[in-house]
Short mmCIF file of C-alpha atoms in Angstrom, two decimals:
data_model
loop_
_atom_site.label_atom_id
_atom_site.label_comp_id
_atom_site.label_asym_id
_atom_site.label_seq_id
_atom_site.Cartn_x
_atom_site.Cartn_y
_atom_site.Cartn_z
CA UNK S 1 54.01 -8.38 -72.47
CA UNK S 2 54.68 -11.26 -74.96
CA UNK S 3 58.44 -10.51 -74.79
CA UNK S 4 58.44 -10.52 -70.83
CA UNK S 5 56.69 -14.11 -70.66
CA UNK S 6 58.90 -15.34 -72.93
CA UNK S 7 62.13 -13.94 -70.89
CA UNK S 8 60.34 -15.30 -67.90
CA UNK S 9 60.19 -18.57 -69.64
CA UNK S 10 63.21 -19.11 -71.18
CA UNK S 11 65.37 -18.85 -67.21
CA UNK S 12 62.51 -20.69 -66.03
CA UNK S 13 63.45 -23.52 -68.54
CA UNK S 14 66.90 -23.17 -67.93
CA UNK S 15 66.95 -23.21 -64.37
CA UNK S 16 64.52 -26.38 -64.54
CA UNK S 17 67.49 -27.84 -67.37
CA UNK S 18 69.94 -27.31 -64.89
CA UNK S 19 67.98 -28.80 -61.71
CA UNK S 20 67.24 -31.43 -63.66
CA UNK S 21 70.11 -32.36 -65.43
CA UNK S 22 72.08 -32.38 -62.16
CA UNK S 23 69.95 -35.96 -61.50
CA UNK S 24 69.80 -37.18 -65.29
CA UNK S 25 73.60 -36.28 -65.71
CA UNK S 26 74.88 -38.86 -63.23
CA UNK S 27 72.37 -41.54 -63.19
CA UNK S 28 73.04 -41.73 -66.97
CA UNK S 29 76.83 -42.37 -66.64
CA UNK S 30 76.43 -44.31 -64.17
CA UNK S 31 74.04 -46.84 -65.44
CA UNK S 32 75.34 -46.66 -68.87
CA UNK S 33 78.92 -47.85 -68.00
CA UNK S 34 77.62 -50.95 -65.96
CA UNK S 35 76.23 -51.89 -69.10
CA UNK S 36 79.81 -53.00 -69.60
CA UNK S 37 80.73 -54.30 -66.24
CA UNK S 38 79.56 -58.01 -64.85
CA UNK S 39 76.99 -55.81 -62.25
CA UNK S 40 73.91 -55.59 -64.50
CA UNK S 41 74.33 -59.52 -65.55
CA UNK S 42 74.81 -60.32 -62.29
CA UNK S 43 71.11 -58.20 -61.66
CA UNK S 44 69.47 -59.68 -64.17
CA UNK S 45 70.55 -63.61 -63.26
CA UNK S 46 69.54 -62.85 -59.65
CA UNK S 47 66.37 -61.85 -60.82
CA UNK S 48 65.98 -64.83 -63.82
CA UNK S 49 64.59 -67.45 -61.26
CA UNK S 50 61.53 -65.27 -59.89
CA UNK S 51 60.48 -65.13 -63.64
CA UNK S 52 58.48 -68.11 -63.87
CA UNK S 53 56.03 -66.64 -60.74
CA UNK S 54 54.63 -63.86 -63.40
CA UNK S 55 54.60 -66.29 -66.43
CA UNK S 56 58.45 -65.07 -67.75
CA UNK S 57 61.17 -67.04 -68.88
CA UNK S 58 64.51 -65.94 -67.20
CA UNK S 59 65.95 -63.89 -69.91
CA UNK S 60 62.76 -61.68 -69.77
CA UNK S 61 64.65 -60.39 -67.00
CA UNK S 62 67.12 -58.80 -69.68
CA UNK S 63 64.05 -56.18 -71.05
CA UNK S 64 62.87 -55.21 -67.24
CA UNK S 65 66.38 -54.32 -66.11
CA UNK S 66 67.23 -52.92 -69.34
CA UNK S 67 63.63 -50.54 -68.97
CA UNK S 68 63.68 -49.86 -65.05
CA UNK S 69 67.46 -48.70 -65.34
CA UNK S 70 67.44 -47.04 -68.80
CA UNK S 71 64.18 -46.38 -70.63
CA UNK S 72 61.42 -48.75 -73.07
CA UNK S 73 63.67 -47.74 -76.06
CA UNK S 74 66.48 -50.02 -74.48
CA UNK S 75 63.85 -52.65 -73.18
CA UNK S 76 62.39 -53.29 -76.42
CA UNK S 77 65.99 -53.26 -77.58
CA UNK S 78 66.07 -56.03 -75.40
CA UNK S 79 62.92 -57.55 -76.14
CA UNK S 80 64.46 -58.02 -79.85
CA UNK S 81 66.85 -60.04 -79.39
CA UNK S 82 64.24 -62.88 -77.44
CA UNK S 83 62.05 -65.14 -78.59
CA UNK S 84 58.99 -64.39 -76.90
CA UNK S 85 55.37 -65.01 -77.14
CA UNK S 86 52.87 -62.18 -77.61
CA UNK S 87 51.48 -62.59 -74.30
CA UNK S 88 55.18 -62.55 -72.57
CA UNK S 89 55.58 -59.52 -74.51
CA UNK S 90 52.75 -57.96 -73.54
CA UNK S 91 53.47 -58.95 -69.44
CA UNK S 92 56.81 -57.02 -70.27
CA UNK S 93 55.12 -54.59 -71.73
CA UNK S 94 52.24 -54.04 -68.98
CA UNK S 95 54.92 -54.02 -66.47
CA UNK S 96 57.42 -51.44 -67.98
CA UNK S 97 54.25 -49.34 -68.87
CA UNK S 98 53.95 -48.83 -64.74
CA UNK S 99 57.57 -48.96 -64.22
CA UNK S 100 60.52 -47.65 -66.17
CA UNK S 101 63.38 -45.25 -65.99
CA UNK S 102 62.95 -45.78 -62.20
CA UNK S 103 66.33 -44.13 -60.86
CA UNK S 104 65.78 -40.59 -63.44
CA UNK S 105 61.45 -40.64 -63.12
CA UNK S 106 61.71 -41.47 -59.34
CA UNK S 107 64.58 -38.56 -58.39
CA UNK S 108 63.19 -35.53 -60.28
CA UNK S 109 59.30 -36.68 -58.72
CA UNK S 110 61.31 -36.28 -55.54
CA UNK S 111 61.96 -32.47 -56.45
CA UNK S 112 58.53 -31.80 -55.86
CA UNK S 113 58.50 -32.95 -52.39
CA UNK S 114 57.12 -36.42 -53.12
CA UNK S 115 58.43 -39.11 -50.85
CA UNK S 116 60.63 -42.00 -52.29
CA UNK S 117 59.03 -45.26 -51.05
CA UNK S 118 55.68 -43.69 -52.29
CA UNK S 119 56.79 -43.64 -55.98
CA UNK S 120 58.78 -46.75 -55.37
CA UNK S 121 56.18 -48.88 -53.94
CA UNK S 122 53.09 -47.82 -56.54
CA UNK S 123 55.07 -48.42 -59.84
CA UNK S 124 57.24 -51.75 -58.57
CA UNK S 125 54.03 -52.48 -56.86
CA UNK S 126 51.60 -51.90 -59.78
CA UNK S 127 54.60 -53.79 -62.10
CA UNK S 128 54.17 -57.34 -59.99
CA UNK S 129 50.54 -56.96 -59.38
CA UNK S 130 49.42 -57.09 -63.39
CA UNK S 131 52.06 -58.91 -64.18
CA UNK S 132 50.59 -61.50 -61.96
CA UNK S 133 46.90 -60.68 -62.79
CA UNK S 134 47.32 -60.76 -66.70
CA UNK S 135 49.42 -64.10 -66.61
CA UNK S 136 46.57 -65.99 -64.04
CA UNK S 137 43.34 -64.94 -66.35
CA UNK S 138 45.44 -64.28 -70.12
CA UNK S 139 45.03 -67.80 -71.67
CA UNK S 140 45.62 -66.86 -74.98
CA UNK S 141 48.75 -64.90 -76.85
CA UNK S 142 50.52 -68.54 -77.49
CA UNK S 143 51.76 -67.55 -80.66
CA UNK S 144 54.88 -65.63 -81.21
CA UNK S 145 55.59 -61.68 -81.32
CA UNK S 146 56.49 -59.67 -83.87
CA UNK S 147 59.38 -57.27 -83.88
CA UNK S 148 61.24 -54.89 -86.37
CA UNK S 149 64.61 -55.44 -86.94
CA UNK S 150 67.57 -52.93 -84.68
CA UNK S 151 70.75 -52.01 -86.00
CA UNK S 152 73.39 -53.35 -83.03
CA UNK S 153 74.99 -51.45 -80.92
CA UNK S 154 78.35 -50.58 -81.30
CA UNK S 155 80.90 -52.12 -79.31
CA UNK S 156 82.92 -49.65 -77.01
CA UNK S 157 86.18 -50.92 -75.74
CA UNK S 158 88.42 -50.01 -73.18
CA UNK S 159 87.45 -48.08 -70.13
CA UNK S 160 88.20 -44.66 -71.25
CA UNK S 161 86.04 -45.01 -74.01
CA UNK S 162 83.32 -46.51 -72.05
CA UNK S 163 83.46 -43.50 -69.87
CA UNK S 164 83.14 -40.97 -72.46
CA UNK S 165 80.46 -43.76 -74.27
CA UNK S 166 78.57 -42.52 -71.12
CA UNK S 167 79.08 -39.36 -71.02
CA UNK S 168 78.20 -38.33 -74.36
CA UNK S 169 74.72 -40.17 -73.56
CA UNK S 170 74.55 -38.40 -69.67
CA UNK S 171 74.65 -34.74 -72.00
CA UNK S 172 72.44 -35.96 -74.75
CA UNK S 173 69.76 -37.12 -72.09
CA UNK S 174 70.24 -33.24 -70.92
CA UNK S 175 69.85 -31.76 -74.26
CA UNK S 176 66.93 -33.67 -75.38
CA UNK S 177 65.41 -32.81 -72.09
CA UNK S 178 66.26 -29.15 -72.65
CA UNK S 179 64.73 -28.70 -76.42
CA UNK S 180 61.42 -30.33 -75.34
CA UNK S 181 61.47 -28.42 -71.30
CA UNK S 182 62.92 -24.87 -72.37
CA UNK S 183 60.21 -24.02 -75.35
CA UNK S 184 57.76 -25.99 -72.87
CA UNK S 185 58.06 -23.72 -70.12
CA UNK S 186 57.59 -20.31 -72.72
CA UNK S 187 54.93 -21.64 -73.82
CA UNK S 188 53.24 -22.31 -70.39
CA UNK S 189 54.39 -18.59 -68.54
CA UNK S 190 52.70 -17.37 -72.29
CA UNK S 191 49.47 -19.18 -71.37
CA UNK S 192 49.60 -18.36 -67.73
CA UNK S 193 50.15 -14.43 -68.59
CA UNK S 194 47.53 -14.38 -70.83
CA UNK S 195 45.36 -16.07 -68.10
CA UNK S 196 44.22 -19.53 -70.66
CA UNK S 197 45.82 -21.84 -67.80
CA UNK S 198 43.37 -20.33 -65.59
CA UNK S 199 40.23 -21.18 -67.72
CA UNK S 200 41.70 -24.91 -68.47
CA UNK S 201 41.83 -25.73 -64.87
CA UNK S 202 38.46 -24.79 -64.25
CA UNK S 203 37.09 -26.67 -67.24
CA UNK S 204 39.39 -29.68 -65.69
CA UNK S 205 38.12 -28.82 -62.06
CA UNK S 206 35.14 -31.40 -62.15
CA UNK S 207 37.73 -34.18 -63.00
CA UNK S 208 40.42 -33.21 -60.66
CA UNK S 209 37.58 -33.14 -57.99
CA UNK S 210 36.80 -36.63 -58.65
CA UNK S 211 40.49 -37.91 -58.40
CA UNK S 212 40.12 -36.19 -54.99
CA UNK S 213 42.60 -32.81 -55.64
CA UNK S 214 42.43 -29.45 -56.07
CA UNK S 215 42.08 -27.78 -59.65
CA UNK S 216 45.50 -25.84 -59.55
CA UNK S 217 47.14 -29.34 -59.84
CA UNK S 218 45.61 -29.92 -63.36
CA UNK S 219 48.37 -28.41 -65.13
CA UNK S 220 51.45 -30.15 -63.37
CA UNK S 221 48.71 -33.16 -63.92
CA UNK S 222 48.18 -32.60 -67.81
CA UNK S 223 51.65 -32.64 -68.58
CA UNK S 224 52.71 -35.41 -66.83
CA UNK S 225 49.65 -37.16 -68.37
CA UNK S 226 50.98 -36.24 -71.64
CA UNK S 227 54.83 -35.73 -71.87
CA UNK S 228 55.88 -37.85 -68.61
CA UNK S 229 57.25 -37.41 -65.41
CA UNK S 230 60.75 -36.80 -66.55
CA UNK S 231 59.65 -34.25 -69.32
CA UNK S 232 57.14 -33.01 -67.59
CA UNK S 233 58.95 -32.49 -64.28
CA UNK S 234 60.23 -29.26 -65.32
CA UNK S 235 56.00 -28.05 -65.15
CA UNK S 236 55.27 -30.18 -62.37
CA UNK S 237 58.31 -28.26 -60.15
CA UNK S 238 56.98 -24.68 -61.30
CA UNK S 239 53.61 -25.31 -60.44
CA UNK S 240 54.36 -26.98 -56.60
CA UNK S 241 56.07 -23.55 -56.52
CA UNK S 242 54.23 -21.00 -57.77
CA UNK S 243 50.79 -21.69 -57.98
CA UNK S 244 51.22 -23.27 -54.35
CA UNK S 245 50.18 -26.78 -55.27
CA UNK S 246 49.70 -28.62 -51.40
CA UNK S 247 52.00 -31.39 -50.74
CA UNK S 248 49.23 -33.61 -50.60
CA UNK S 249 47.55 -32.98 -53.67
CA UNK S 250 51.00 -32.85 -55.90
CA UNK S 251 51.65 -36.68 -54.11
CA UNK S 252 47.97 -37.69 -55.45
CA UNK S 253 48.64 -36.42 -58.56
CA UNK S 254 51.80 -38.25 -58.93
CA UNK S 255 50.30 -41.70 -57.65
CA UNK S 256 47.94 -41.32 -60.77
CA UNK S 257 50.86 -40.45 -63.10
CA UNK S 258 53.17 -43.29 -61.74
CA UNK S 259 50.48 -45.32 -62.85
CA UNK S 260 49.94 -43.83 -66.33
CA UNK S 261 52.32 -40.54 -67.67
CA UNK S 262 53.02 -40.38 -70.86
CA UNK S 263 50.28 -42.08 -72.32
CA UNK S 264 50.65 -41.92 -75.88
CA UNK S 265 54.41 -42.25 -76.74
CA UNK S 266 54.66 -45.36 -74.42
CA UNK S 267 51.65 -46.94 -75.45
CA UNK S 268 52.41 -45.95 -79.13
CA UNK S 269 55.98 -47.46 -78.61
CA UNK S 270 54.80 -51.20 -78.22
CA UNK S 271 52.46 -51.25 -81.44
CA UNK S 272 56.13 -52.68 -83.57
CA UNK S 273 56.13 -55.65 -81.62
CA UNK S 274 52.54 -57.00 -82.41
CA UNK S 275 50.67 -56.93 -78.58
CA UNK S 276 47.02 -55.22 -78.71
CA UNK S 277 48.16 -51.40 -77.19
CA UNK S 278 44.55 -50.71 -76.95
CA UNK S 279 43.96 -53.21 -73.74
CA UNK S 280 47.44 -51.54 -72.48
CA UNK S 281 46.41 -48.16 -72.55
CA UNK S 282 42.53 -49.04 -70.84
CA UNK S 283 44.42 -51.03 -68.24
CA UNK S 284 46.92 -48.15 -67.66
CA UNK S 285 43.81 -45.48 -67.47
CA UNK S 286 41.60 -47.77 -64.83
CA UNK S 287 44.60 -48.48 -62.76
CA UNK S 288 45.49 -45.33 -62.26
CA UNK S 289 42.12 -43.64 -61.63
CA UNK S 290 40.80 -45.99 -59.00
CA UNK S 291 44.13 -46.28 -57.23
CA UNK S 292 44.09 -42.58 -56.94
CA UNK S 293 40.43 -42.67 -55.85
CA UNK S 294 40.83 -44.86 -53.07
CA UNK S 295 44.37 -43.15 -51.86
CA UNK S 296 42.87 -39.48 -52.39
CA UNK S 297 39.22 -41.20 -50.14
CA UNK S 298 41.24 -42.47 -46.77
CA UNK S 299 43.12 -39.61 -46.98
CA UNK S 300 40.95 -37.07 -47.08
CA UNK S 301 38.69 -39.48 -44.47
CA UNK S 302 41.77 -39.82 -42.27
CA UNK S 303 42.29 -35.50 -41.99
CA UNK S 304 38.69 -35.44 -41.48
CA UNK S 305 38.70 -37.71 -38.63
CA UNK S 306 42.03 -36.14 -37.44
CA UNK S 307 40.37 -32.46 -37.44
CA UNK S 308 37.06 -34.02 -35.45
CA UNK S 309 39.67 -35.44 -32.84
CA UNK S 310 40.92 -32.00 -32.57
CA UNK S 311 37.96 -29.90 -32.38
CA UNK S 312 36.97 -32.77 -29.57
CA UNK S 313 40.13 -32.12 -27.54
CA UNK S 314 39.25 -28.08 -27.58
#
Protein backbone atom coordinates (compact mmCIF):
# COMPACT_ATOMS: atom_id res chain seq x y z
CA UNK A 1 0.00 0.00 0.00
CA UNK A 2 2.85 2.37 1.10
CA UNK A 3 4.60 1.81 -2.27
CA UNK A 4 1.30 2.56 -4.32
CA UNK A 5 0.74 6.05 -2.45
CA UNK A 6 3.98 6.92 -2.99
CA UNK A 7 3.80 6.03 -6.96
CA UNK A 8 0.55 7.87 -6.82
CA UNK A 9 2.39 10.75 -5.36
CA UNK A 10 5.36 11.09 -7.05
CA UNK A 11 3.15 11.66 -10.97
CA UNK A 12 0.92 13.59 -8.92
CA UNK A 13 3.91 15.93 -8.05
CA UNK A 14 5.19 15.81 -11.33
CA UNK A 15 2.25 16.53 -13.21
CA UNK A 16 1.55 19.53 -10.65
CA UNK A 17 5.71 20.53 -11.51
CA UNK A 18 4.86 20.56 -14.94
CA UNK A 19 1.38 22.56 -14.73
CA UNK A 20 2.99 24.75 -12.76
CA UNK A 21 6.13 25.42 -14.15
CA UNK A 22 4.45 26.13 -17.50
CA UNK A 23 3.28 29.69 -15.58
CA UNK A 24 6.54 30.16 -13.33
CA UNK A 25 8.78 29.33 -16.45
CA UNK A 26 7.76 32.38 -18.47
CA UNK A 27 6.77 34.93 -16.03
CA UNK A 28 10.31 34.42 -14.62
CA UNK A 29 12.14 35.23 -17.91
CA UNK A 30 10.15 37.60 -18.60
CA UNK A 31 10.30 39.76 -15.59
CA UNK A 32 13.83 38.97 -14.94
CA UNK A 33 15.18 40.43 -18.27
CA UNK A 34 13.23 43.82 -17.81
CA UNK A 35 15.24 44.09 -14.90
CA UNK A 36 17.72 45.21 -17.52
CA UNK A 37 15.60 47.16 -19.87
CA UNK A 38 14.35 51.02 -19.12
CA UNK A 39 10.49 49.26 -18.57
CA UNK A 40 10.70 48.52 -14.83
CA UNK A 41 12.36 52.19 -14.14
CA UNK A 42 10.01 53.61 -16.12
CA UNK A 43 7.21 51.52 -13.60
CA UNK A 44 8.65 52.44 -10.71
CA UNK A 45 9.03 56.51 -11.59
CA UNK A 46 5.37 56.41 -12.70
CA UNK A 47 4.51 55.10 -9.55
CA UNK A 48 7.24 57.44 -7.28
CA UNK A 49 4.74 60.45 -7.09
CA UNK A 50 1.65 58.47 -5.49
CA UNK A 51 4.21 57.58 -2.68
CA UNK A 52 3.75 60.39 -0.48
CA UNK A 53 -0.37 59.47 -0.22
CA UNK A 54 0.71 56.18 1.99
CA UNK A 55 3.57 57.99 3.89
CA UNK A 56 6.54 56.67 1.15
CA UNK A 57 9.21 58.49 -0.30
CA UNK A 58 9.43 57.83 -4.14
CA UNK A 59 12.17 55.36 -4.23
CA UNK A 60 10.04 53.11 -1.89
CA UNK A 61 8.55 52.44 -5.08
CA UNK A 62 11.87 50.45 -5.99
CA UNK A 63 11.00 47.51 -3.02
CA UNK A 64 7.06 47.25 -4.12
CA UNK A 65 7.85 46.71 -7.79
CA UNK A 66 10.80 44.75 -7.02
CA UNK A 67 8.24 42.37 -4.48
CA UNK A 68 4.89 42.44 -6.64
CA UNK A 69 6.98 41.38 -9.83
CA UNK A 70 9.62 39.09 -8.25
CA UNK A 71 9.32 37.98 -4.63
CA UNK A 72 10.23 39.75 -0.72
CA UNK A 73 13.77 38.27 -1.21
CA UNK A 74 14.28 40.90 -4.11
CA UNK A 75 12.17 43.64 -2.21
CA UNK A 76 14.19 43.61 0.78
CA UNK A 77 17.07 43.48 -1.66
CA UNK A 78 15.68 46.61 -2.50
CA UNK A 79 14.85 47.85 0.74
CA UNK A 80 18.83 47.67 1.41
CA UNK A 81 20.00 49.81 -0.58
CA UNK A 82 17.40 52.87 0.99
CA UNK A 83 17.52 54.80 3.73
CA UNK A 84 14.37 54.29 5.34
CA UNK A 85 12.74 54.73 8.61
CA UNK A 86 11.39 51.77 10.61
CA UNK A 87 7.95 52.76 10.12
CA UNK A 88 8.46 53.17 6.09
CA UNK A 89 9.87 49.85 6.36
CA UNK A 90 7.32 48.41 8.05
CA UNK A 91 4.43 50.17 5.45
CA UNK A 92 6.62 48.24 2.80
CA UNK A 93 6.59 45.52 4.67
CA UNK A 94 2.68 45.41 5.62
CA UNK A 95 2.02 45.95 2.05
CA UNK A 96 4.24 43.22 0.38
CA UNK A 97 3.00 40.89 3.25
CA UNK A 98 -0.68 41.16 1.30
CA UNK A 99 0.83 41.51 -2.01
CA UNK A 100 3.83 39.95 -3.66
CA UNK A 101 4.86 37.73 -6.49
CA UNK A 102 1.55 38.96 -8.02
CA UNK A 103 1.99 37.71 -11.79
CA UNK A 104 3.34 33.73 -10.44
CA UNK A 105 0.78 33.69 -6.94
CA UNK A 106 -2.12 35.22 -9.01
CA UNK A 107 -1.81 32.65 -12.30
CA UNK A 108 -1.40 29.28 -10.54
CA UNK A 109 -4.61 30.57 -7.91
CA UNK A 110 -6.25 30.85 -11.31
CA UNK A 111 -5.69 26.95 -11.89
CA UNK A 112 -8.10 26.29 -9.37
CA UNK A 113 -10.85 28.08 -10.99
CA UNK A 114 -10.47 31.30 -9.00
CA UNK A 115 -11.29 34.41 -10.93
CA UNK A 116 -8.50 37.05 -11.68
CA UNK A 117 -9.93 40.43 -10.54
CA UNK A 118 -10.89 38.54 -7.27
CA UNK A 119 -7.23 37.82 -6.30
CA UNK A 120 -6.24 41.07 -7.90
CA UNK A 121 -8.51 43.33 -6.16
CA UNK A 122 -8.13 41.70 -2.34
CA UNK A 123 -4.24 41.72 -2.24
CA UNK A 124 -3.67 45.31 -4.30
CA UNK A 125 -6.70 46.24 -2.36
CA UNK A 126 -5.64 45.03 1.13
CA UNK A 127 -1.84 46.55 0.03
CA UNK A 128 -3.31 50.42 -0.23
CA UNK A 129 -5.81 50.03 2.47
CA UNK A 130 -3.04 49.37 5.51
CA UNK A 131 -0.72 51.09 3.92
CA UNK A 132 -2.98 54.00 4.35
CA UNK A 133 -4.37 52.92 7.79
CA UNK A 134 -0.87 52.27 9.47
CA UNK A 135 0.65 55.63 8.08
CA UNK A 136 -2.74 57.88 9.41
CA UNK A 137 -2.68 56.30 13.20
CA UNK A 138 1.49 55.00 13.29
CA UNK A 139 3.06 58.15 14.89
CA UNK A 140 6.01 56.61 15.98
CA UNK A 141 8.96 54.44 14.05
CA UNK A 142 10.95 57.96 13.36
CA UNK A 143 14.11 56.42 13.82
CA UNK A 144 15.96 54.55 11.21
CA UNK A 145 15.86 50.67 10.16
CA UNK A 146 18.18 48.24 10.45
CA UNK A 147 19.38 45.98 7.70
CA UNK A 148 22.11 43.24 7.11
CA UNK A 149 24.45 43.78 4.62
CA UNK A 150 23.78 41.86 0.62
CA UNK A 151 26.45 40.81 -1.51
CA UNK A 152 25.56 42.78 -5.10
CA UNK A 153 24.39 41.37 -7.79
CA UNK A 154 26.36 40.56 -10.55
CA UNK A 155 26.28 42.54 -13.53
CA UNK A 156 25.08 40.62 -16.76
CA UNK A 157 25.94 42.21 -20.01
CA UNK A 158 24.87 41.89 -23.34
CA UNK A 159 21.53 40.54 -24.35
CA UNK A 160 22.37 37.00 -24.84
CA UNK A 161 23.57 36.75 -21.55
CA UNK A 162 20.70 38.49 -20.06
CA UNK A 163 18.53 35.96 -21.70
CA UNK A 164 20.16 32.97 -20.41
CA UNK A 165 20.64 35.28 -16.86
CA UNK A 166 16.83 34.60 -17.04
CA UNK A 167 16.56 31.53 -17.94
CA UNK A 168 18.74 29.86 -15.60
CA UNK A 169 16.48 31.70 -12.83
CA UNK A 170 12.89 30.69 -14.93
CA UNK A 171 14.37 26.66 -14.28
CA UNK A 172 15.66 27.26 -10.83
CA UNK A 173 12.18 28.81 -9.79
CA UNK A 174 10.90 25.24 -11.30
CA UNK A 175 13.28 23.14 -9.44
CA UNK A 176 12.93 24.70 -6.14
CA UNK A 177 9.25 24.43 -6.67
CA UNK A 178 9.64 20.77 -7.57
CA UNK A 179 11.91 19.56 -4.38
CA UNK A 180 9.49 21.24 -1.94
CA UNK A 181 5.86 20.14 -4.32
CA UNK A 182 7.02 16.51 -5.45
CA UNK A 183 7.94 15.01 -1.73
CA UNK A 184 4.86 17.34 -0.68
CA UNK A 185 2.39 15.63 -2.65
CA UNK A 186 3.82 11.79 -1.35
CA UNK A 187 3.52 12.79 1.64
CA UNK A 188 -0.14 14.04 1.38
CA UNK A 189 -1.61 10.78 -1.03
CA UNK A 190 0.45 8.81 2.19
CA UNK A 191 -1.79 10.65 4.68
CA UNK A 192 -4.87 10.55 2.58
CA UNK A 193 -4.42 6.54 2.05
CA UNK A 194 -3.95 5.97 5.42
CA UNK A 195 -7.15 8.08 6.06
CA UNK A 196 -5.12 10.95 8.80
CA UNK A 197 -6.33 13.82 6.26
CA UNK A 198 -9.69 12.67 7.00
CA UNK A 199 -9.46 13.00 10.87
CA UNK A 200 -7.51 16.56 10.50
CA UNK A 201 -10.34 18.05 8.63
CA UNK A 202 -12.79 17.14 11.04
CA UNK A 203 -10.75 18.36 13.98
CA UNK A 204 -10.38 21.69 11.62
CA UNK A 205 -14.22 21.49 10.72
CA UNK A 206 -15.35 23.91 13.61
CA UNK A 207 -12.87 26.56 12.22
CA UNK A 208 -13.53 26.14 8.62
CA UNK A 209 -17.28 26.49 9.63
CA UNK A 210 -16.64 29.76 11.08
CA UNK A 211 -14.70 31.19 7.99
CA UNK A 212 -17.99 30.14 6.33
CA UNK A 213 -16.61 26.78 4.12
CA UNK A 214 -16.83 23.39 4.05
CA UNK A 215 -14.26 21.07 5.99
CA UNK A 216 -12.80 19.30 2.78
CA UNK A 217 -11.19 22.74 2.00
CA UNK A 218 -8.98 22.58 5.19
CA UNK A 219 -6.26 20.86 3.58
CA UNK A 220 -5.84 23.01 0.29
CA UNK A 221 -6.40 25.76 3.28
CA UNK A 222 -3.52 24.45 5.67
CA UNK A 223 -1.02 24.46 3.13
CA UNK A 224 -1.53 27.55 1.69
CA UNK A 225 -1.61 28.87 5.31
CA UNK A 226 1.69 27.39 5.75
CA UNK A 227 3.85 26.98 2.54
CA UNK A 228 2.00 29.71 0.25
CA UNK A 229 -0.01 29.94 -2.63
CA UNK A 230 2.72 29.24 -5.08
CA UNK A 231 4.08 26.18 -3.04
CA UNK A 232 1.12 25.20 -1.98
CA UNK A 233 -0.76 25.38 -5.29
CA UNK A 234 0.33 22.06 -6.25
CA UNK A 235 -2.23 20.76 -2.92
CA UNK A 236 -4.63 23.36 -3.45
CA UNK A 237 -5.14 21.99 -7.43
CA UNK A 238 -5.40 18.22 -6.17
CA UNK A 239 -7.83 18.88 -3.68
CA UNK A 240 -10.40 21.29 -6.09
CA UNK A 241 -10.04 17.99 -8.02
CA UNK A 242 -10.34 15.19 -6.15
CA UNK A 243 -11.89 15.70 -3.04
CA UNK A 244 -14.47 17.96 -5.07
CA UNK A 245 -13.76 21.19 -3.27
CA UNK A 246 -16.98 23.72 -4.62
CA UNK A 247 -15.90 26.64 -6.55
CA UNK A 248 -17.17 28.75 -3.99
CA UNK A 249 -15.60 27.49 -1.06
CA UNK A 250 -11.93 27.05 -2.84
CA UNK A 251 -12.52 31.18 -3.82
CA UNK A 252 -13.22 31.79 0.11
CA UNK A 253 -10.45 29.98 0.99
CA UNK A 254 -8.20 31.81 -1.26
CA UNK A 255 -9.57 35.38 -0.20
CA UNK A 256 -8.28 34.34 3.36
CA UNK A 257 -4.90 33.14 1.98
CA UNK A 258 -4.40 36.27 -0.31
CA UNK A 259 -4.61 37.95 2.80
CA UNK A 260 -2.21 35.81 4.87
CA UNK A 261 -0.30 32.41 3.12
CA UNK A 262 2.72 31.67 4.16
CA UNK A 263 2.72 32.97 7.45
CA UNK A 264 5.86 32.15 8.96
CA UNK A 265 8.63 32.44 6.26
CA UNK A 266 7.27 35.94 5.26
CA UNK A 267 6.75 37.19 8.55
CA UNK A 268 10.09 35.55 9.68
CA UNK A 269 11.77 37.24 6.57
CA UNK A 270 11.36 40.95 7.86
CA UNK A 271 12.80 40.30 11.51
CA UNK A 272 16.74 41.43 9.70
CA UNK A 273 15.53 44.71 9.08
CA UNK A 274 14.48 45.76 12.69
CA UNK A 275 10.27 46.36 12.28
CA UNK A 276 8.20 44.54 15.22
CA UNK A 277 6.99 41.11 12.97
CA UNK A 278 4.77 40.36 15.81
CA UNK A 279 2.13 43.40 14.97
CA UNK A 280 2.69 42.12 11.17
CA UNK A 281 1.72 38.76 11.63
CA UNK A 282 -1.64 39.81 14.15
CA UNK A 283 -2.53 42.33 11.46
CA UNK A 284 -2.08 39.70 8.67
CA UNK A 285 -4.28 37.01 10.86
CA UNK A 286 -7.34 39.68 11.66
CA UNK A 287 -7.37 40.87 8.15
CA UNK A 288 -7.76 37.90 6.73
CA UNK A 289 -10.32 36.25 9.03
CA UNK A 290 -12.88 39.01 9.09
CA UNK A 291 -12.54 39.75 5.40
CA UNK A 292 -13.34 36.18 4.80
CA UNK A 293 -16.18 36.34 7.35
CA UNK A 294 -17.98 39.04 5.85
CA UNK A 295 -17.34 37.71 2.01
CA UNK A 296 -18.23 33.95 3.07
CA UNK A 297 -21.80 35.94 5.22
CA UNK A 298 -23.36 37.90 1.93
CA UNK A 299 -22.59 35.12 0.09
CA UNK A 300 -24.02 32.53 1.65
CA UNK A 301 -27.06 35.32 2.52
CA UNK A 302 -27.21 36.18 -1.18
CA UNK A 303 -27.78 32.01 -2.32
CA UNK A 304 -30.14 31.92 0.45
CA UNK A 305 -32.18 34.69 -0.74
CA UNK A 306 -31.63 33.49 -4.38
CA UNK A 307 -33.04 29.82 -3.44
CA UNK A 308 -36.24 31.62 -1.48
CA UNK A 309 -36.82 33.60 -4.84
CA UNK A 310 -36.88 30.31 -6.50
CA UNK A 311 -38.91 28.19 -4.36
CA UNK A 312 -41.37 31.51 -4.60
CA UNK A 313 -41.48 31.36 -8.41
CA UNK A 314 -42.49 27.36 -8.17
Amino acid sequence: MLGNSVKKGLLSGLNTTWSLGKVIFPVTLIVTVLQYTPVLPWIIDLIAPLMNLIGLPGDAAIPLVLGNFLNLYAAIAGILTLDLTVKEVFIIAMMLSFSHNLLIESGVAMKTGVKLWIILTVRIGLALLSAFVINLVWHGGSEMAQGMAIGETAEVNGMSSILMHGIVQALSGIAQLAVIVIPLMVVVQIMKDLKWLEAFSRALAPFMKVLGMKQNASMPFVTGLTLGLAYGAGVMIQAAKEDNVSKKDMTIAFIFLVACHAVVEDTLIFIPLGIPVLPLLLIRLLTAIVLTMVVAYIWNRSDSVQRKEAVYEQ
